Short mmCIF file of N, CA and C in Angstrom, two decimals:
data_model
loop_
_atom_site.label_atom_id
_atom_site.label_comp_id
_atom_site.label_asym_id
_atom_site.label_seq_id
_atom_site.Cartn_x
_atom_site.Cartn_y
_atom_site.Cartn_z
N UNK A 40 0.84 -1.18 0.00
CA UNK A 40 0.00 0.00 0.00
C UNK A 40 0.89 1.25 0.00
N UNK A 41 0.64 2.37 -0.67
CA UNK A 41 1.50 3.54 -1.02
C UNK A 41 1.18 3.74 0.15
N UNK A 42 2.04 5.02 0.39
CA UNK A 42 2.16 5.82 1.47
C UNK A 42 2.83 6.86 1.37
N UNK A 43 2.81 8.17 2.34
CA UNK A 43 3.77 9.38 2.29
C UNK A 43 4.18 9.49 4.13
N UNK A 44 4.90 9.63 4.42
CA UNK A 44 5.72 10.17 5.19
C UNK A 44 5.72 11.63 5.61
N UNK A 45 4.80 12.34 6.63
CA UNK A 45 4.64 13.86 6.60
C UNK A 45 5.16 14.21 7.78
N UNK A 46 5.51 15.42 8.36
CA UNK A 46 6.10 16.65 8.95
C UNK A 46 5.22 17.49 9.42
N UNK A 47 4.65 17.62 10.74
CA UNK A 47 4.43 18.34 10.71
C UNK A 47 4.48 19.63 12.00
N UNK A 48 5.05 20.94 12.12
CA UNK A 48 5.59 21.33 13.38
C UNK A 48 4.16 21.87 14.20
N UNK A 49 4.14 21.55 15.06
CA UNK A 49 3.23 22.32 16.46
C UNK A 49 3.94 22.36 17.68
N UNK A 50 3.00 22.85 18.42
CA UNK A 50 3.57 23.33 19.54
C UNK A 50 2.67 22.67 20.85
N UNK A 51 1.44 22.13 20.18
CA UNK A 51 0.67 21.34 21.08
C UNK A 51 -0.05 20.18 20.46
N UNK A 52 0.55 19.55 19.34
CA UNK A 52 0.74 18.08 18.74
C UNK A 52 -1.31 18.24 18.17
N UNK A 53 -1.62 19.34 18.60
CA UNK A 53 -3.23 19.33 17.85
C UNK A 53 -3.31 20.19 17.00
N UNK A 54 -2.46 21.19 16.50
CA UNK A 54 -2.95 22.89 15.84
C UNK A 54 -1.49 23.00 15.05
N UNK A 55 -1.29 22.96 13.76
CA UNK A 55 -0.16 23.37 13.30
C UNK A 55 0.25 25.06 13.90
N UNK A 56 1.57 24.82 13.62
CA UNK A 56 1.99 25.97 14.34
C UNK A 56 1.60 27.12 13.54
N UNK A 57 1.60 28.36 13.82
CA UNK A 57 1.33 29.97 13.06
C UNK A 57 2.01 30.01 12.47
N UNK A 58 3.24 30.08 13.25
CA UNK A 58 3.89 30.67 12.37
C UNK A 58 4.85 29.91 10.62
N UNK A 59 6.36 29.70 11.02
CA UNK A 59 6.74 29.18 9.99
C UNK A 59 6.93 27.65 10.44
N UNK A 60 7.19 26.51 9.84
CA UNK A 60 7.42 25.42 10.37
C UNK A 60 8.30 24.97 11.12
N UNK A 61 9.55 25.68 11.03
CA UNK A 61 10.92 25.67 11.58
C UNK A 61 10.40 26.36 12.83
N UNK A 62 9.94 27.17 13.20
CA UNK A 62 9.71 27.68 14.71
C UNK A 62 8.72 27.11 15.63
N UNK A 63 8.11 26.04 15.44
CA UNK A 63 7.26 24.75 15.97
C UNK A 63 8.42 24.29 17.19
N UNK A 64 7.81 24.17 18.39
CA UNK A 64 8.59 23.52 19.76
C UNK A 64 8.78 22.15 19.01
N UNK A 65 8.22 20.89 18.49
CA UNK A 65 8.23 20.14 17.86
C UNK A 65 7.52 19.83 16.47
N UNK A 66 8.20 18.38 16.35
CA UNK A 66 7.55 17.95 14.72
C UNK A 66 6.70 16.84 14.84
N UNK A 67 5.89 16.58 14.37
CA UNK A 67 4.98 15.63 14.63
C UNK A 67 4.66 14.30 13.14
N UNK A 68 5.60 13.57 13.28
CA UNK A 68 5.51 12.89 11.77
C UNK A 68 4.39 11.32 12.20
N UNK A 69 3.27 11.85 10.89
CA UNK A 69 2.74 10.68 10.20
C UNK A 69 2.88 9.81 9.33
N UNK A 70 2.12 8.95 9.08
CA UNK A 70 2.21 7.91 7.86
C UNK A 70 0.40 7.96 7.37
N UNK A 71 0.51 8.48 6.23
CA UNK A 71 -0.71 8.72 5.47
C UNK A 71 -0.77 7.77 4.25
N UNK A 72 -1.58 6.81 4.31
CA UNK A 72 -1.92 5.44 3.61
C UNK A 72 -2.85 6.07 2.64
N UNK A 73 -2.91 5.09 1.26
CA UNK A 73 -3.81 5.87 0.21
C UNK A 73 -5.13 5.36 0.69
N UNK A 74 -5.39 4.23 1.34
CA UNK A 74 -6.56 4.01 1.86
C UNK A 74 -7.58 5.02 2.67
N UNK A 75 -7.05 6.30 3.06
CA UNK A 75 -7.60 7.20 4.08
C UNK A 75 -7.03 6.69 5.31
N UNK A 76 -6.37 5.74 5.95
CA UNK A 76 -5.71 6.10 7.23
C UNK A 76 -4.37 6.86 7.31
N UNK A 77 -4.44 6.70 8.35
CA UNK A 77 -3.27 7.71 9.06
C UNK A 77 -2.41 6.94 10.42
N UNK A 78 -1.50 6.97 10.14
CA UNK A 78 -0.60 6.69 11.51
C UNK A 78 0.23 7.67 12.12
N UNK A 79 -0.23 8.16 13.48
CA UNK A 79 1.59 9.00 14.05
C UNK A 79 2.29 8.23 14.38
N UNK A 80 3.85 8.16 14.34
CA UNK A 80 5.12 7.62 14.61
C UNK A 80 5.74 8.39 15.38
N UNK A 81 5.82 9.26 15.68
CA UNK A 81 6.01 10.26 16.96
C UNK A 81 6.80 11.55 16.69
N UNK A 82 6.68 11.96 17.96
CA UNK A 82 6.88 13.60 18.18
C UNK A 82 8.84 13.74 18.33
N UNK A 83 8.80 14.66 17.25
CA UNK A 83 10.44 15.09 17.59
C UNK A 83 10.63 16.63 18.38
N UNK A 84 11.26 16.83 19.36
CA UNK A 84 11.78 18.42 19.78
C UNK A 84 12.17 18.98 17.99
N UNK A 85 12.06 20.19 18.42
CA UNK A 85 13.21 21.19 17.46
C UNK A 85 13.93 22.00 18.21
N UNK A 86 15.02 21.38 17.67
CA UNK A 86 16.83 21.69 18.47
C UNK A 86 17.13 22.67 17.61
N UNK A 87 16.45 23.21 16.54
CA UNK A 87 16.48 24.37 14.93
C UNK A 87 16.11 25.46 15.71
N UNK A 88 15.29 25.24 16.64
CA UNK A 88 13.75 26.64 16.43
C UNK A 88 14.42 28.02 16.60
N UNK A 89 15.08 28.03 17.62
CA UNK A 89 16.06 29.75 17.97
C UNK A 89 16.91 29.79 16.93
N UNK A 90 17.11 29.44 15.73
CA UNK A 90 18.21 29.98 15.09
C UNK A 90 17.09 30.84 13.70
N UNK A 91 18.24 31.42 13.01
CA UNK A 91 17.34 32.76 12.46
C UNK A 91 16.72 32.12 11.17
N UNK A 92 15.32 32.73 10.88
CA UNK A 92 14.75 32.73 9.97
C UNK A 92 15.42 32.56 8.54
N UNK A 93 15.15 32.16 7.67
CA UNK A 93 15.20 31.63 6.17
C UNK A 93 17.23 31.79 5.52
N UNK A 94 17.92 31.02 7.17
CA UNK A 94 19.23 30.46 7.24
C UNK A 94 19.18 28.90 6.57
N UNK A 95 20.32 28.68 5.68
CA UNK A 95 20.33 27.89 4.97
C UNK A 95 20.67 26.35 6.46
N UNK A 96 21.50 27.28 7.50
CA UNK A 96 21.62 26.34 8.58
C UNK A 96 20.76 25.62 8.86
N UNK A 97 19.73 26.18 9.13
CA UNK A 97 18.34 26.17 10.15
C UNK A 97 17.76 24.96 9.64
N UNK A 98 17.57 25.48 8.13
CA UNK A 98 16.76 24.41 6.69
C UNK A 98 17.86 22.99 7.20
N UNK A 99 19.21 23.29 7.20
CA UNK A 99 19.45 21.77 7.11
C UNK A 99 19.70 21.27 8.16
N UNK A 100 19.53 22.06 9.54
CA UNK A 100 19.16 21.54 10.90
C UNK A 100 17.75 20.20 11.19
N UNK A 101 16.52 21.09 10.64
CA UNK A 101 15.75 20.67 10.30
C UNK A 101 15.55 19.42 9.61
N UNK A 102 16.24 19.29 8.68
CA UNK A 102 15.84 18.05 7.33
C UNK A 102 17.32 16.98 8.50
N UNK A 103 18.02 17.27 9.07
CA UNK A 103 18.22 16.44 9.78
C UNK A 103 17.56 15.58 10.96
N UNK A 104 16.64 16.33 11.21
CA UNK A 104 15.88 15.66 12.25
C UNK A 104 14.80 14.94 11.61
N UNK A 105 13.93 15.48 10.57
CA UNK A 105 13.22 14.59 9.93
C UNK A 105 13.87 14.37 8.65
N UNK A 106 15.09 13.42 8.20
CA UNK A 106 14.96 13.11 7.15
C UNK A 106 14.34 12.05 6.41
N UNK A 107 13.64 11.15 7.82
CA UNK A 107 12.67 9.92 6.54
C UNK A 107 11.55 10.59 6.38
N UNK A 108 11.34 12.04 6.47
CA UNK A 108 9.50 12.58 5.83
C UNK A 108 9.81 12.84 4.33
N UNK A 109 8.62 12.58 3.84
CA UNK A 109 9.03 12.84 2.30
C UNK A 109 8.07 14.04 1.66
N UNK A 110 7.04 14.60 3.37
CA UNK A 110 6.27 16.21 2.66
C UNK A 110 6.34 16.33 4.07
N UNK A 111 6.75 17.86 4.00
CA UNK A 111 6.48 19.21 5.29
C UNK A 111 5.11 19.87 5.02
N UNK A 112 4.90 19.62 6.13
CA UNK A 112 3.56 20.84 5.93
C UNK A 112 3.67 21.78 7.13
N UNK A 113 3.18 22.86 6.32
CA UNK A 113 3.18 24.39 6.56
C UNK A 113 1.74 24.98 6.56
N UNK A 114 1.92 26.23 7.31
CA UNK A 114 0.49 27.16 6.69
C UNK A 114 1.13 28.55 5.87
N UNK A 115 2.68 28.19 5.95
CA UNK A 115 3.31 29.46 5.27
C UNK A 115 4.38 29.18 4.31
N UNK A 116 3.94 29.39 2.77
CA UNK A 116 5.02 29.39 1.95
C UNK A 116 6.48 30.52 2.34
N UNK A 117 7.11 29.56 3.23
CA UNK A 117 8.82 30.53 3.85
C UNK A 117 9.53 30.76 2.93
N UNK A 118 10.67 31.13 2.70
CA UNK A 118 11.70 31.16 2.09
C UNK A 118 12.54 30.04 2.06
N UNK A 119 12.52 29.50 3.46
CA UNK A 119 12.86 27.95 3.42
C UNK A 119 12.08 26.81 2.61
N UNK A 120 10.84 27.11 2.64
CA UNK A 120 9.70 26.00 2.09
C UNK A 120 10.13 26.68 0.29
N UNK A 121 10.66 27.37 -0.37
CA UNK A 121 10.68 27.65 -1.33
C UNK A 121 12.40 27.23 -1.84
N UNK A 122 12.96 26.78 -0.76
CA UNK A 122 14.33 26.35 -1.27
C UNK A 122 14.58 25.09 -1.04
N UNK A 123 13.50 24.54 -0.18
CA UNK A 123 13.56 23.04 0.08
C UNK A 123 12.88 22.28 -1.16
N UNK A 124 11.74 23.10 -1.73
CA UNK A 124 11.59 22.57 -3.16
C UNK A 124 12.12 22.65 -4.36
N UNK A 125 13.16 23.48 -4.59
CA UNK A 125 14.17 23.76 -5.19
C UNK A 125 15.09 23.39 -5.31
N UNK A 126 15.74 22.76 -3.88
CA UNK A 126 17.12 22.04 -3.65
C UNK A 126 17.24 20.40 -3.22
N UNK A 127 15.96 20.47 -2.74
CA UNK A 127 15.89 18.88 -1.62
C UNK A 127 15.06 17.89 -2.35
N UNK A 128 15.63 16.95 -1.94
CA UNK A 128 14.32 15.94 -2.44
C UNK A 128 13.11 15.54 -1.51
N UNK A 129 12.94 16.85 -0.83
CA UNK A 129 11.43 16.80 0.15
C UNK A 129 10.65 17.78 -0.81
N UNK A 130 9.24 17.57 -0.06
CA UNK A 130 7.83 18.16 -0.89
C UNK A 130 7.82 18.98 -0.01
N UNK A 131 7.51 20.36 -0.14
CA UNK A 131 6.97 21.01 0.73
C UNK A 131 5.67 21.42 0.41
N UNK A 132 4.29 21.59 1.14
CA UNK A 132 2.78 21.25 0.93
C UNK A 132 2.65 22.91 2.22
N UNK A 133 2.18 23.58 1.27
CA UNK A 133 1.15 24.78 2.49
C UNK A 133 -0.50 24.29 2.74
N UNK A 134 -1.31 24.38 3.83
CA UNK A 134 -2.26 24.32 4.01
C UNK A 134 -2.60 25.09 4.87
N UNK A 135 -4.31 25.58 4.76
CA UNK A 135 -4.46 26.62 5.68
C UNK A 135 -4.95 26.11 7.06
N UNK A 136 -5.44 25.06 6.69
CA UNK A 136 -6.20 24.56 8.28
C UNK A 136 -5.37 24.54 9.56
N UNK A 137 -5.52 24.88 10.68
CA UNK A 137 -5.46 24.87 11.67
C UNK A 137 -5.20 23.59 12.90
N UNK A 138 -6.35 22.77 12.80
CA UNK A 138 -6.16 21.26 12.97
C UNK A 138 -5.43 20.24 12.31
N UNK A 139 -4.50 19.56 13.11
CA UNK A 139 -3.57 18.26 12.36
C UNK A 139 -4.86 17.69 11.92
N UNK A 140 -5.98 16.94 12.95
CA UNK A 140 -6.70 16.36 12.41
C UNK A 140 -7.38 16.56 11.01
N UNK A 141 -7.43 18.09 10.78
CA UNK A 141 -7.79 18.62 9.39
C UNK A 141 -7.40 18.53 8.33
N UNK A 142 -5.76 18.76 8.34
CA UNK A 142 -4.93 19.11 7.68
C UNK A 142 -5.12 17.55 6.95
N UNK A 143 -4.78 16.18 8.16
CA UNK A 143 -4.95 15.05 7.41
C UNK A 143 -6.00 14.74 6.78
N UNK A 144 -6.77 15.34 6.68
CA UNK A 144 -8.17 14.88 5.58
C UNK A 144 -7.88 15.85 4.24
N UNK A 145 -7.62 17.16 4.35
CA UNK A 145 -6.81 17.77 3.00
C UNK A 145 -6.25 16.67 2.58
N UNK A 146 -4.88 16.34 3.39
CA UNK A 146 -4.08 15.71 2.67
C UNK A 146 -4.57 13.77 2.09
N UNK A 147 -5.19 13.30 2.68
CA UNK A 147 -6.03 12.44 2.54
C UNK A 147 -6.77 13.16 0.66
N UNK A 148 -7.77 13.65 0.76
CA UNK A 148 -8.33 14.07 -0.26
C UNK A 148 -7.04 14.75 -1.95
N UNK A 149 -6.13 14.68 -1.43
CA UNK A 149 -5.12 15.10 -2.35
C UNK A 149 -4.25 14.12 -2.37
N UNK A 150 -4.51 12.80 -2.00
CA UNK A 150 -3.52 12.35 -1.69
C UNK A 150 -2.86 11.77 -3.34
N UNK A 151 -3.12 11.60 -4.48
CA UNK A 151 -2.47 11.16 -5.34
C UNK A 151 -1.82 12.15 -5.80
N UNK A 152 -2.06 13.75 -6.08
CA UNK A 152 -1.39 14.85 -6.34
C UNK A 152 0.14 14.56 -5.43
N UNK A 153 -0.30 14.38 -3.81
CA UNK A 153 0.84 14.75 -3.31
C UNK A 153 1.82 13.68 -3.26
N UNK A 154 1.31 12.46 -3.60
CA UNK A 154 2.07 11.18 -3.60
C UNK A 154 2.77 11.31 -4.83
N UNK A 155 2.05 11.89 -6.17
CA UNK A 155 3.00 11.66 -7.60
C UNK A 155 4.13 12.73 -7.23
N UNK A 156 3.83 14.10 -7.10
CA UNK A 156 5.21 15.05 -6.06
C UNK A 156 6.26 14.66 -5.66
N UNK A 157 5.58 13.64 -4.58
CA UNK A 157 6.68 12.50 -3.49
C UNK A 157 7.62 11.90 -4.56
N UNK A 158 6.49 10.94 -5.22
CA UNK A 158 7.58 10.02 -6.18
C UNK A 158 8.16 10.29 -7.37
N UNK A 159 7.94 11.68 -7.32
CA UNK A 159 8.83 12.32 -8.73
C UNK A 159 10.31 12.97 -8.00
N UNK A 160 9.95 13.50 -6.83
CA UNK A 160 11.15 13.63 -6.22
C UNK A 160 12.09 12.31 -5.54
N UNK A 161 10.98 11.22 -5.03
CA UNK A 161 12.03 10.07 -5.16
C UNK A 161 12.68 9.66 -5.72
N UNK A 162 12.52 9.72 -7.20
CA UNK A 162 13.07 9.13 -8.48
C UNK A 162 14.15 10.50 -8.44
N UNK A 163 14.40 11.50 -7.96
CA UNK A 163 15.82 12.21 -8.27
C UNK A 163 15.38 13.83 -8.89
N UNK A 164 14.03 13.73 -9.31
CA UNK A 164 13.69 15.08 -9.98
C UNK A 164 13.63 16.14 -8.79
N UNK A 165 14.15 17.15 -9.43
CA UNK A 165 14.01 18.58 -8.26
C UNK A 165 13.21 19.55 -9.15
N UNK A 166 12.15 20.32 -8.77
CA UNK A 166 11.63 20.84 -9.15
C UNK A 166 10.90 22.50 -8.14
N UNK A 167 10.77 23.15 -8.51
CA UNK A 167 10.12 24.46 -7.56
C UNK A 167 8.58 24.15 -7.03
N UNK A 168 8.16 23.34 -7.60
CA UNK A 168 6.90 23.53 -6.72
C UNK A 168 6.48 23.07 -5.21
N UNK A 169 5.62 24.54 -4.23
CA UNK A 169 5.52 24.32 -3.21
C UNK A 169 4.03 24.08 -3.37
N UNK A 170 3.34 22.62 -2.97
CA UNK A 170 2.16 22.56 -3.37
C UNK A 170 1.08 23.01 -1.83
N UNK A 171 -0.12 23.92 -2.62
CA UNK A 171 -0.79 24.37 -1.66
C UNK A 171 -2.30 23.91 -1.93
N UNK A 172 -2.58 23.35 -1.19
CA UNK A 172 -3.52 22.49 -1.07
C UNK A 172 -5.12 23.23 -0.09
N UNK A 173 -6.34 23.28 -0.29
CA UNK A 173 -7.14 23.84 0.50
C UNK A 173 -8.50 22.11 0.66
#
C-alpha cells in the first residue's frame, strides 16, 4: 500500500503551528496510507527553532531531524519552504487549516497529487513547486 511520510511542526501536537514550520517547539511525523488512514510515529523536539529565519543552517538543521518525511507541511510558503523545493528531495505542501486532524483529511483528499510530487522527487527530480492544497 503507497504511502507518504509527513512533517508536521506544532507546539501542542493538535494545531499546526502559526507561524513558519521551523519555529514549531516540535515535529509531529505521520504515515498517510492511500486508503484514508493515518498513523503518528512520533513527536520530535526542534533543536532548529532559535536559530534565524530563512538560514540555509536552520533548513538543514531541520531536514536532519526529519529526514525519513518525504512532505512538510506548513500554513506558510517561507523562504525555506521555497528552497527546500528547489534544492531537496522533500515536498513542501502549504495548508491553511489549523487542525492536524484537518490538515490530514486535505491531505487524505489530495492524496495522489501529493504522492505523484513524493515520487517524482524520489526518483531524483528537483523541481520548484511548493504545493498548496485547500
Amino acid at each position: 500500500m503507497r504511502k507518504i511520510r509527513l512533517c508536521i511542526g506544532s507546539n501542542d501536537g493538535e494545531n499546526i503551528v502559526k507561524s513558519h514550520m521551523g519555529d514549531a517547539e516540535c515535529f509531529y511525523i505521520y504515515d498517510l496510507f492511500e486508503n484514508s488512514q493515518n498513523e503518528f510515529i512520533e513527536k520530535r523536539n526542534n533543536i532548529a527553532r532559535d536559530m534565524e529565519h530563512a538560514k540555509a543552517n536552520k533548513m538543514a538543521e531541520i531536514i536532519k531531524l526529519v529526514k525519513d518525511a518525504d512532505l512538510f507541511v506548513g500554513q506558510k510558503k517561507s523562504p525555506n519552504f521555497i528552497n527546500i523545493a528547489s534544492r531537496t528531495k522533500y515536498q513542501p505542501v502549504v495548508i491553511k487549516e489549523d487542525k492536524i486532524s484537518d490538515i490530514l483529511i486535505v491531505l487524505h483528499r489530495s492524496f495522489e497529487k501529493v504522492h505523484s510530487s513524493v515520487t517524482r522527487r524520489k526518483n531524483g527530480e528537483i523541481f520548484n513547486t511548493v504545493l498548496e492544497l485547500e
